XYZ file of C-alpha atoms in Angstrom:
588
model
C 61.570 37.515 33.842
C 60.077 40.900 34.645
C 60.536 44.408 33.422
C 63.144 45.471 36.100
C 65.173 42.674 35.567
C 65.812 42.993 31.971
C 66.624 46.448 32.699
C 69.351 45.679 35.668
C 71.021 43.204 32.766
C 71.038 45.247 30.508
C 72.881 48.143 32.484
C 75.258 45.065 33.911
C 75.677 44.358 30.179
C 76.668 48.272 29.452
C 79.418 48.469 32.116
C 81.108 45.232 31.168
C 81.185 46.558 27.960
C 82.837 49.612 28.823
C 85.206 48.493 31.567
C 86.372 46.244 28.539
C 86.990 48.986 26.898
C 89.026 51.153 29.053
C 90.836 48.301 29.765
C 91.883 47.885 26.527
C 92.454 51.278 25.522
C 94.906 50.951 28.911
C 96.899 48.363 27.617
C 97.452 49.949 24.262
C 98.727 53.215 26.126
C 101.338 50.896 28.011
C 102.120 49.163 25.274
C 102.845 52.530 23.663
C 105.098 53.627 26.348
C 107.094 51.095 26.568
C 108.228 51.651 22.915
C 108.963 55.325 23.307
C 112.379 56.822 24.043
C 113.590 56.807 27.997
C 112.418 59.023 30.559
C 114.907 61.786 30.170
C 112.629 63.348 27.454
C 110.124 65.670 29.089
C 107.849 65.423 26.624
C 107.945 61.510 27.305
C 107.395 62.488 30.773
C 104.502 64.448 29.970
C 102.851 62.440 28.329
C 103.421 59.393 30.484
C 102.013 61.803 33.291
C 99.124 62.471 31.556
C 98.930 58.486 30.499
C 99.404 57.953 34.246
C 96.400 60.533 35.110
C 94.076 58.974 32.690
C 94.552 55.592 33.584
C 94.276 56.335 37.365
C 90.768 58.046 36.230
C 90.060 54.696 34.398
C 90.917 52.570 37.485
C 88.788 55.317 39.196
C 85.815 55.129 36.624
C 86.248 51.196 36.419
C 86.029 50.905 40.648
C 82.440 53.074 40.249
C 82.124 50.728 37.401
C 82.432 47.815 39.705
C 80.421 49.296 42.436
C 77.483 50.371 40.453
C 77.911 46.556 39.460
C 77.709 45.491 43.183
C 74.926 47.654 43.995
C 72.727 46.619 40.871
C 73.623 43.293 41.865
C 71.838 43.860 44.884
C 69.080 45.720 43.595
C 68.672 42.844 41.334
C 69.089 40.292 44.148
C 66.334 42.303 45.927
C 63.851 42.333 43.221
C 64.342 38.593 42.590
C 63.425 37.781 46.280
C 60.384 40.400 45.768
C 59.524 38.639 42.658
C 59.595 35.465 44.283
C 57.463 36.508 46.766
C 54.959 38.283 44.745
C 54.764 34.732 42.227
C 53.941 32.954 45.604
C 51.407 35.441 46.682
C 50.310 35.309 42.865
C 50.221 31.969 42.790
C 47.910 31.522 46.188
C 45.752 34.195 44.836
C 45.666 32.317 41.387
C 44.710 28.978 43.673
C 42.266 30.637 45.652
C 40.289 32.325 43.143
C 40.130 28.784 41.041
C 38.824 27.430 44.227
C 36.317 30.054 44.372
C 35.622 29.825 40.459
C 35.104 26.137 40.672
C 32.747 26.482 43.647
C 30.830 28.739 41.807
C 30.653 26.921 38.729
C 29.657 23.589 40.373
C 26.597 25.681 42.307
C 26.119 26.920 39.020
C 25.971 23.749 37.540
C 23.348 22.528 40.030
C 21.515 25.121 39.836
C 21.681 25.115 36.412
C 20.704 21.436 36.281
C 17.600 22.023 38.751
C 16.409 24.704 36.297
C 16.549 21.755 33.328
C 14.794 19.434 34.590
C 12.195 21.615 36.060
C 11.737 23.066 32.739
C 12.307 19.437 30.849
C 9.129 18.186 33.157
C 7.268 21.202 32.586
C 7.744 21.050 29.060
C 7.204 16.697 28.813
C 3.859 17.997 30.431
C 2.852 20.513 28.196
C 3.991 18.105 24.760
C 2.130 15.596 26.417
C -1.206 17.476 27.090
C -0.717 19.387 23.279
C -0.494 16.054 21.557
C -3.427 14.334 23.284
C -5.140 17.197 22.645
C -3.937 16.853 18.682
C -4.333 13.684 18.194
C -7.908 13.756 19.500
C -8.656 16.874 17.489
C -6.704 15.113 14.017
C -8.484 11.343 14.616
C -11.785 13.403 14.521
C -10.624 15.141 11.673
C -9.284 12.436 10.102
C -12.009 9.723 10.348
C -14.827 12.362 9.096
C -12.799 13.431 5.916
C -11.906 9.836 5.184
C -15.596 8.654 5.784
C -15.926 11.940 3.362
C -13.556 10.984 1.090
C -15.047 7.624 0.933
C -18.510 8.646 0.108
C -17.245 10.953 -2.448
C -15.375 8.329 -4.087
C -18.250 5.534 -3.726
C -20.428 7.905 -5.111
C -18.397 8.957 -8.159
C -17.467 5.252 -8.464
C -21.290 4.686 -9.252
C -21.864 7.706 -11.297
C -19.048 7.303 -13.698
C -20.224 3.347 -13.523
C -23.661 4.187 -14.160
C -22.645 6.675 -17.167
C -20.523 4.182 -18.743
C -23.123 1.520 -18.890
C -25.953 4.349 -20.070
C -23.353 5.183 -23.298
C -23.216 1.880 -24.216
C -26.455 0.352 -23.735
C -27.016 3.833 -25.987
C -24.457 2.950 -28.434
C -26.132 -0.747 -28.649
C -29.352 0.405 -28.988
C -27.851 3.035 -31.788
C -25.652 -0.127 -33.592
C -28.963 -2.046 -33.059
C -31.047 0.474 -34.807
C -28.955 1.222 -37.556
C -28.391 -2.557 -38.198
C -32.410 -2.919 -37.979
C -32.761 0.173 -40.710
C -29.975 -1.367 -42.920
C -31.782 -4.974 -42.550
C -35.034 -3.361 -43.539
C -34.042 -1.343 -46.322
C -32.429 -4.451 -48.021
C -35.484 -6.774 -46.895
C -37.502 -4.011 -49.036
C -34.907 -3.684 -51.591
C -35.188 -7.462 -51.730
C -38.776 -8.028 -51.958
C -39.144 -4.947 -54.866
C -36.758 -6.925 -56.729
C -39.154 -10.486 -56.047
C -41.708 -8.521 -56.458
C -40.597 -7.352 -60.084
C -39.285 -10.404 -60.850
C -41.973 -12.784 -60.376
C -43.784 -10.100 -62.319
C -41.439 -10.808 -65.143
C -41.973 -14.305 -64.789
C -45.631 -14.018 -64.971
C -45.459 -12.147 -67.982
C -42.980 -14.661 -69.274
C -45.048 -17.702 -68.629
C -48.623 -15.909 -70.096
C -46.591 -15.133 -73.245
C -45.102 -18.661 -73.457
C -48.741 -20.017 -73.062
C -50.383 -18.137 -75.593
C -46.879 -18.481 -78.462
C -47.337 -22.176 -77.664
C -51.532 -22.151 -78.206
C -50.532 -20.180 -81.199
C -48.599 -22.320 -82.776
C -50.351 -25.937 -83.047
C -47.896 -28.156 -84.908
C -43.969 -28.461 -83.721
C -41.276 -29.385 -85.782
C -39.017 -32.689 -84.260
C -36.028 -30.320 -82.855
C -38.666 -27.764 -81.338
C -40.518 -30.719 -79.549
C -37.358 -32.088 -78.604
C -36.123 -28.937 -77.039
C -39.347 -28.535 -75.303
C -39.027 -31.436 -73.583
C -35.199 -31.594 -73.001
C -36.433 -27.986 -71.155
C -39.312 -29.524 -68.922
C -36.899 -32.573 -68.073
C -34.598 -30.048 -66.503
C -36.704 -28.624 -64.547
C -38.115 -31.515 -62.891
C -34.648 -32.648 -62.531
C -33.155 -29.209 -60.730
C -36.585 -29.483 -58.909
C -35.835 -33.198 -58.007
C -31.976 -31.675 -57.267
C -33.312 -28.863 -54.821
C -35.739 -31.549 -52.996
C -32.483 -33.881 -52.528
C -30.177 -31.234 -51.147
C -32.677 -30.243 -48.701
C -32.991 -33.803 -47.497
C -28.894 -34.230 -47.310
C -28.647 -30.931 -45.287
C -31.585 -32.032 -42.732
C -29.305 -35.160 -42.384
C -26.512 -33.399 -42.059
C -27.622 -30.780 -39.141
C -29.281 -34.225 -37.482
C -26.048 -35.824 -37.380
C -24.329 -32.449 -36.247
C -26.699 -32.442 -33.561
C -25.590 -36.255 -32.547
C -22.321 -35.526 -33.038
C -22.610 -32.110 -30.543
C -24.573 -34.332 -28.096
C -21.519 -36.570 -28.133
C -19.188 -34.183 -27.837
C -20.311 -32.503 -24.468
C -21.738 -35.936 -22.777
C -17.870 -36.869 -23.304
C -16.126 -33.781 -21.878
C -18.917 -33.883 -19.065
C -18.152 -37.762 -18.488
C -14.458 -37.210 -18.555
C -14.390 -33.993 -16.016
C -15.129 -35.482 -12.149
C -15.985 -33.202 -10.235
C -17.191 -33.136 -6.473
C -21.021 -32.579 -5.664
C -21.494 -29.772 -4.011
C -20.743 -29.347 -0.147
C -20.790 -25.956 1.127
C -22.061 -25.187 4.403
C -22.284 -22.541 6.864
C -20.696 -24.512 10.286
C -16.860 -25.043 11.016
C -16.148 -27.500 13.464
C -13.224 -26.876 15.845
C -11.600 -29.567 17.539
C -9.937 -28.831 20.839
C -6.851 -30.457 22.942
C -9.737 -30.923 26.127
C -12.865 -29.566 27.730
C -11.213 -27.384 29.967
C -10.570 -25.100 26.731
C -13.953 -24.324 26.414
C -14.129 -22.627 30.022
C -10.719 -20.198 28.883
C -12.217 -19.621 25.157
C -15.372 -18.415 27.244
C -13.372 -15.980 29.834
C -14.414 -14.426 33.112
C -18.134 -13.491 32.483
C -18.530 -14.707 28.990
C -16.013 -11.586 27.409
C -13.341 -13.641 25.447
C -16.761 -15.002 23.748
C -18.030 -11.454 22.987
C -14.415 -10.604 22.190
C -14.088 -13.051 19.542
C -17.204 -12.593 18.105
C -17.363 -8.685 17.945
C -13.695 -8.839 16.409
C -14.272 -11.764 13.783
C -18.129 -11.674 13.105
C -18.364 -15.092 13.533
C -20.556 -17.193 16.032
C -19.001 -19.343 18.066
C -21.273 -21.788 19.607
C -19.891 -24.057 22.902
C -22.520 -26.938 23.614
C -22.318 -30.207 25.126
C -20.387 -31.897 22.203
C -17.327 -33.057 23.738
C -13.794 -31.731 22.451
C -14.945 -29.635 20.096
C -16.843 -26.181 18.938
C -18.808 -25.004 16.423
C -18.155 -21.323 14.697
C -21.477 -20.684 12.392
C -21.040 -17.524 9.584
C -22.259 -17.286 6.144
C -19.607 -15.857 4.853
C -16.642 -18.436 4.240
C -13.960 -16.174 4.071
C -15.031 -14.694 7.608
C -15.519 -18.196 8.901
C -12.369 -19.765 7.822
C -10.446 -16.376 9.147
C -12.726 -17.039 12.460
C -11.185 -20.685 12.611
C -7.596 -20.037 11.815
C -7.759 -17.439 14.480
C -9.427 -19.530 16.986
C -7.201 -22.285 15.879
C -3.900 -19.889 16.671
C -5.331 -18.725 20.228
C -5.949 -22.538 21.417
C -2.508 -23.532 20.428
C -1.302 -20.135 22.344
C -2.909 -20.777 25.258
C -3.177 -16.913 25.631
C -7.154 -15.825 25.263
C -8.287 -12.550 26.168
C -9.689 -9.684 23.846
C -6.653 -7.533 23.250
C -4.809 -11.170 22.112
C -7.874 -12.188 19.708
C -7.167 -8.770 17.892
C -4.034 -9.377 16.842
C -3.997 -13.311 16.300
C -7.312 -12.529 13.942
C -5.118 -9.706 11.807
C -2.456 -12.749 11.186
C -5.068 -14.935 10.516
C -6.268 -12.445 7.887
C -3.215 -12.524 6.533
C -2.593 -16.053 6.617
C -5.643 -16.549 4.363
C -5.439 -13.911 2.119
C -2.177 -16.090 1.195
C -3.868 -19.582 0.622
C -6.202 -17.610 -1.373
C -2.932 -16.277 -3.631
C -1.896 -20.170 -4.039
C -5.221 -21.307 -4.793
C -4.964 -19.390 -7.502
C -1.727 -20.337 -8.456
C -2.179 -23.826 -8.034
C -5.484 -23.699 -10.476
C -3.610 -22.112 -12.782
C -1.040 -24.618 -12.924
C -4.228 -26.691 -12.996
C -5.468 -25.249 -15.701
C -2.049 -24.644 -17.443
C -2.052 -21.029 -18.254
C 0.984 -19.649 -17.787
C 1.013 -15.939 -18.607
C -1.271 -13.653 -16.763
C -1.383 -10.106 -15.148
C -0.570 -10.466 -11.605
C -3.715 -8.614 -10.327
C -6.146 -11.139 -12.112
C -3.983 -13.370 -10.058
C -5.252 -11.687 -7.044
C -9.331 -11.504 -8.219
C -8.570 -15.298 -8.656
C -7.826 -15.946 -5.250
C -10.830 -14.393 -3.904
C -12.960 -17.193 -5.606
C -11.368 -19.296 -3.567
C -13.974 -18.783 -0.495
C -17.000 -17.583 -3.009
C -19.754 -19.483 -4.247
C -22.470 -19.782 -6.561
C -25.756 -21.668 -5.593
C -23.661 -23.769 -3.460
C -21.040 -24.592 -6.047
C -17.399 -23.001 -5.594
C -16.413 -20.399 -8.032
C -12.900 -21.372 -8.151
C -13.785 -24.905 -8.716
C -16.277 -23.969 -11.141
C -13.777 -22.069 -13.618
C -11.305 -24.838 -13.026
C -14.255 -27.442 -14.324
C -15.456 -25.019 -16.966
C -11.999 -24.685 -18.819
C -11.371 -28.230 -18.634
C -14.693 -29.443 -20.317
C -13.796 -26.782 -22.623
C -10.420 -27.809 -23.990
C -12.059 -31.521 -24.243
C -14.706 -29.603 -26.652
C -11.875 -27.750 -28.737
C -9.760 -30.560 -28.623
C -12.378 -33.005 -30.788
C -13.407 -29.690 -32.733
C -9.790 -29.296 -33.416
C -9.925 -25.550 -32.141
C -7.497 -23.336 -30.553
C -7.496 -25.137 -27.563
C -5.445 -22.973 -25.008
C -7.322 -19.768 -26.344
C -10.715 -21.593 -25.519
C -9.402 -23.099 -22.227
C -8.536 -19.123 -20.860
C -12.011 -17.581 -21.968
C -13.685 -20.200 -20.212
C -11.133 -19.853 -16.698
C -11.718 -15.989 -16.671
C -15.760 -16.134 -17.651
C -16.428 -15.567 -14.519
C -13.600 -13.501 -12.826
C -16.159 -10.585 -12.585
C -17.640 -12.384 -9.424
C -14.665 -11.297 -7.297
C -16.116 -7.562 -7.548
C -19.738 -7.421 -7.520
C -19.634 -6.608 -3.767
C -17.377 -3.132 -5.191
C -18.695 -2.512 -8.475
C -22.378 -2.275 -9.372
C -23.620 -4.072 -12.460
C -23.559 -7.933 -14.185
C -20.419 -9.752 -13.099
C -20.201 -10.639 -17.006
C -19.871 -6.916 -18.031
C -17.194 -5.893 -14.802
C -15.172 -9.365 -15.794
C -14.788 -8.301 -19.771
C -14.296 -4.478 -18.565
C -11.572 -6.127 -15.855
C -10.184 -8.393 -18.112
C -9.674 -6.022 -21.130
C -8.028 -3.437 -18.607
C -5.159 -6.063 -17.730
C -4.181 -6.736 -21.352
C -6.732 -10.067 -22.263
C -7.070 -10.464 -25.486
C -10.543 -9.375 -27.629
C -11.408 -12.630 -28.046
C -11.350 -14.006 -24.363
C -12.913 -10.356 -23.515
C -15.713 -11.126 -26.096
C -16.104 -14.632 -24.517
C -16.403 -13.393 -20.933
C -19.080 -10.755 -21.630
C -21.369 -12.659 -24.057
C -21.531 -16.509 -21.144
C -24.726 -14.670 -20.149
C -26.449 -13.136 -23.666
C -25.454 -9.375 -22.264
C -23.424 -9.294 -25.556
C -24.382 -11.949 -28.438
C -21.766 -14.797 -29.031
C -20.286 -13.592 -32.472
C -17.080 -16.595 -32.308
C -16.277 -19.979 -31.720
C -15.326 -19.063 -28.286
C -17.818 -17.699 -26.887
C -19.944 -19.924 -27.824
C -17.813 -22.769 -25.901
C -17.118 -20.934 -23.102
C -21.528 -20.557 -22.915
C -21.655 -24.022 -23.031
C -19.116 -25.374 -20.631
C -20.394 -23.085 -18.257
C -23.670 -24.310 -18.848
C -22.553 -27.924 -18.517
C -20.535 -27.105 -15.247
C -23.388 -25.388 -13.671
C -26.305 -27.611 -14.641
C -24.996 -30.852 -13.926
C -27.178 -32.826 -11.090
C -25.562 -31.921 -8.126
C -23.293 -28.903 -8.845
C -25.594 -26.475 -7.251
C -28.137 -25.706 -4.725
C -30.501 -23.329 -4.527
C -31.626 -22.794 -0.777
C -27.838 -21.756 0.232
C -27.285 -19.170 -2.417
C -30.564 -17.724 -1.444
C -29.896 -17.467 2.198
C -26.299 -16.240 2.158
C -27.837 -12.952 -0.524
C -30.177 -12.444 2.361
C -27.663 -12.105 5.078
C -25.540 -9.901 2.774
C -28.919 -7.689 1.971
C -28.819 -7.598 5.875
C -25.564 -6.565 6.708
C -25.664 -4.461 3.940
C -28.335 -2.171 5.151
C -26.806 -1.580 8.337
C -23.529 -0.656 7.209
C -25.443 1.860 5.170
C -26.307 3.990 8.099
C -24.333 6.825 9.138
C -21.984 6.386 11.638
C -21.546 2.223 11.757
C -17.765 0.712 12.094
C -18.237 -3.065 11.172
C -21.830 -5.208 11.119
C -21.841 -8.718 11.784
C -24.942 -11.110 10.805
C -24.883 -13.743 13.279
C -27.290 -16.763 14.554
C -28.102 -17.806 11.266
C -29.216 -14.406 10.499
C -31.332 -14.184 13.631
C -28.774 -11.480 14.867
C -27.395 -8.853 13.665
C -24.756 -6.965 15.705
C -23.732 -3.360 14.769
C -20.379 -1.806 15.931
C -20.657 1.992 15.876
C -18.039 4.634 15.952
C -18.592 6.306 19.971
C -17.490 9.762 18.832
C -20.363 9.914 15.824
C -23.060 7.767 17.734
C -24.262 8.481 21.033
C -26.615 6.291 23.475
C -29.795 7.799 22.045
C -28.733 8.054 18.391
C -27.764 4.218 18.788
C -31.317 3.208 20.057
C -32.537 5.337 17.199
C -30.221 3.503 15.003
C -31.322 0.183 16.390
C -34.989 1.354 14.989
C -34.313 1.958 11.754
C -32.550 -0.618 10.906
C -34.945 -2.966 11.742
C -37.522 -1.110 10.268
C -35.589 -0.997 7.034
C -35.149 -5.128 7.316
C -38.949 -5.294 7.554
C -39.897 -3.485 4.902
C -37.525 -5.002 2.319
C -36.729 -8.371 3.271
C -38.577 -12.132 3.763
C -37.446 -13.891 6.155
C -38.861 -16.443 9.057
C -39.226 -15.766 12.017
C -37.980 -12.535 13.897
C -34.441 -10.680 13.980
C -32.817 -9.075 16.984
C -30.816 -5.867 15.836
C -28.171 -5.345 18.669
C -25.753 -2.089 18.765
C -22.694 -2.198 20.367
C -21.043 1.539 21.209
C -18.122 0.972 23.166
C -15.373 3.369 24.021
C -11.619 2.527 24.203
C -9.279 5.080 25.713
C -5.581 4.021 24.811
C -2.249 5.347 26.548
C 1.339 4.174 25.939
C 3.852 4.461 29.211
C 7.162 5.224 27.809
């Protein structure tokens, strides 16, 4: 409702409310007359008169009243119809203009959207070129202060290595020189008190002479004494002679009896002869594999061998392949993976990298259960899980041919046989001998005798001082002061230096190849070194950002150069660096 109406009603409402009014006010005044006296009174008249007058000006008023009433009807018929019409006009203008707004927002919109996706490509382009340009600049950055970081830690490793073995090969020699100053003070001590004492005696025996010269005739019980005292001294003489005859006995029959003792643990410990060789042979489902293990142009070959170190060598022998490595963990990880990709039946270089990670895997958890299962071997029960894990790396080493693993397994067994029929602590003895030679697992990481880093290990993960003591003194480093260490010496002894348990020749070689690899990866720059052929290769991998074509032939030089001047060896070895360049890009 608008404005003007509200005012037409309420005027409409203001005239009703006074026509009401005069019309009441009317009939009050008839009422009136009707109950005053007849007409014959003039004053009656008068006043009806005037009554008369006023209610004819009433009627008058209330006709206007009534008019006014028709005419703002009217008016207020009028303005509705106006106000009609100007709602319609509003409303087509309302219509119109949301017609026009919506236009307008919908080109807006596309326009809008246009302008996003332009900038949502520019910007995609400019994250994309920013990050390649980051992650080059942060791999570079990366991979030189990690190869920093690395140096700086290998280097600090040795020092604080080095500085720990210089204090206590000083403390030693101090204990040993202040033991050897004690020793000879007493030894002097010792022979000033001989020395006075045999003096005495001397003295003793002139004056006895010369009393007994003096006096020529004895009485009965002076005689008798004399020779009651000369009796007793041939008989303590006698005494002495007889002892020393039922100790040499004794230590011969403790030496029959200790003969005994290890011939019978040795007899009842069987133990394989030693096996270990340097070829896997790999048996495949037909000939035809050998042509898809190959590839186009001989690259799954290089592939595999690049990625696992290994050799793999594909002659005439039907069904089958050979993979050739001195290192067993690298071979058996070089089988497994070979192993994986022949029962996939997908071969190609980008495949061979990831079945030779699972592989990895895969064998770093048969080494965890060979340890376990030794222990359960063994039956020792309680140990620190990361010994655990040094344990399992034996699993793949050897020593002169023999097995580590094996060889701690045979060493506590003949062992507890030995404290069993010396009636020793026989579980005690049985874990020095196990961990004597758990510090084989890190001599590749930490520089020194594997005796030394296994007590240093072993005392770190809560071994006890006597199994510590026993693990450092198997080799003399540190001289056997108990029973157990001097068990744990022998058992290894009879472990190692039974016919057959080692060999020579193999040990030799595989130090050789390490020696090799080892002064290649020394060189700046190298990623992974491989010695391959039997040691008549060696491949080096090298990092293409650090090394470039003329800095890997110069590379190629020294090494070789460095293998001739330290190393024997028959025969010649090629030195081959590989610098290859991957460029990797992920479609999303």
């Amino acid at each position: 409702m608008s404005a003007f109406d509200v005012v037409v009603l309420a005027s409409v409402l203001v005239l009703t409310l006074v026509v009401l009014g005069a019309a009441f006010l009317g009939l009050r005044m008839v009422r009136g007359l009707q109950a005053r006296p007849g007409p014959e009174d003039p004053a009656y008249v008068a006043e009806k008169d005037r009554q008369e007058q006023s209610l004819a000006a009433l009627r008058t008023a209330a006709d206007e009243v009534n008019s006014t009433i028709d005419v703002a009807k009217s008016a207020a018929a009028a303005a509705r119809t106006e106000a009609a019409a100007g709602k319609a006009e509003a409303k087509a203008a309302r219509a119109e203009a949301r017609r026009v707004l919506d236009d307008a927002r919908a080109e807006a919109d596309t326009v809008l959207e246009r302008a996003h996706k332009q900038a949502e490509a520019d910007a995609e382009q400019l994250r994309t070129t920013a990050r390649r340009s980051g992650e080059r600049e942060v791999a570079v950055l990366a991979a030189t202060t990690r190869e920093q970081a690395v140096e700086v830690e290998r280097r600090a490793t040795r020092m604080d290595e080095r500085e720990r073995l210089h204090t206590e090969e000083v403390e030693r020699l101090a204990e040993r020189e202040r033991q050897l100053t004690a020793a000879n003070a007493a030894l002097a001590a010792r022979e000033a008190a001989l020395t006075a004492r045999e003096e005495e005696l001397t003295e003793s025996e002139h004056q006895r002479r010369r009393e007994l010269e003096r006096v020529a005739g004895l009485t009965a019980d002076a005689a008798r004494a004399e020779l009651i005292e000369v009796i007793e001294t041939q008989a303590k003489r006698e005494a002495a002679l007889l002892v020393r005859n039922i100790e040499s006995a004794a230590r011969s029959t403790a030496e029959q009896r200790a003969r005994h003792i290890v011939v019978d643990a040795i007899q009842r410990v069987a133990s394989e002869q030693t096996a270990e060789s340097v070829v896997s042979v790999m048996h495949l489902p037909g000939d035809e594999m050998k042509g898809r293990i190959i590839g186009r142009e001989g690259r799954n070959i290089r592939a595999f061998e690049s990625v696992t170190g290994v050799n793999l060598i594909i002659d005439d022998t039907p069904e089958a392949v050979l993979l050739s490595c001195f290192d067993p963990v690298r071979r058996e990880v070089g089988r497994l993976t070979l192993e994986k990709l022949v029962l996939d039946g997908r071969i190609h270089p980008h495949r061979i990298e990831e079945v030779h990670e699972l592989a990895r895997q895969e064998v770093d958890q048969l080494c965890q259960r060979a340890a376990e299962d030794a222990l359960v071997t063994v039956g020792i029960t309680e140990i620190h899980p990361e010994l655990v894990t040094l344990l399992g790396r034996l699993r793949y080493r050897t020593s002169y041919g023999q097995n580590v693993l094996k060889h701690l397994v045979e060493t506590a067994h003949i062992a507890g046989i030995m404290a069993a029929e010396l009636r020793l602590d026989v579980p005690l003895i049985k874990r020095s001998a196990f961990l004597h030679d758990i510090g084989k697992a890190l001599t590749h990481e930490v520089e020194g005798s594997h005796a030394i880093i296994g007590a240093d290990v072993a005392r770190k993960y809560g071994e006890s001082e006597d199994v510590v003591h026993a693990i450092e003194a198997h080799h003399n480093e540190v001289q056997p002061q108990t029973v157990e260490a001097v068990l744990t010496q022998a058992s290894d002894a009879c472990s190692g230096g039974r016919p057959g348990a080692r060999r020579e020749s193999l040990e030799a070689y595989v130090k050789r190849l390490e020696r090799i690899e080892e002064i290649a990866a020394g060189k700046l720059g190298v990623e992974k070194v491989f010695a391959m052929q039997a040691g008549r290769e060696i491949r080096v991998m090298v990092k293409p950002d650090d090394v470039d074509d003329i800095g890997a032939a110069v590379l190629a030089r020294d090494v070789a150069k460095q293998i001739e001047e330290e190393l024997t060896y028959p025969g010649q070895i090629r030195v081959t660096v590989v610098r290859e360049s991957r460029v990797t890009e992920i479609a999303r």
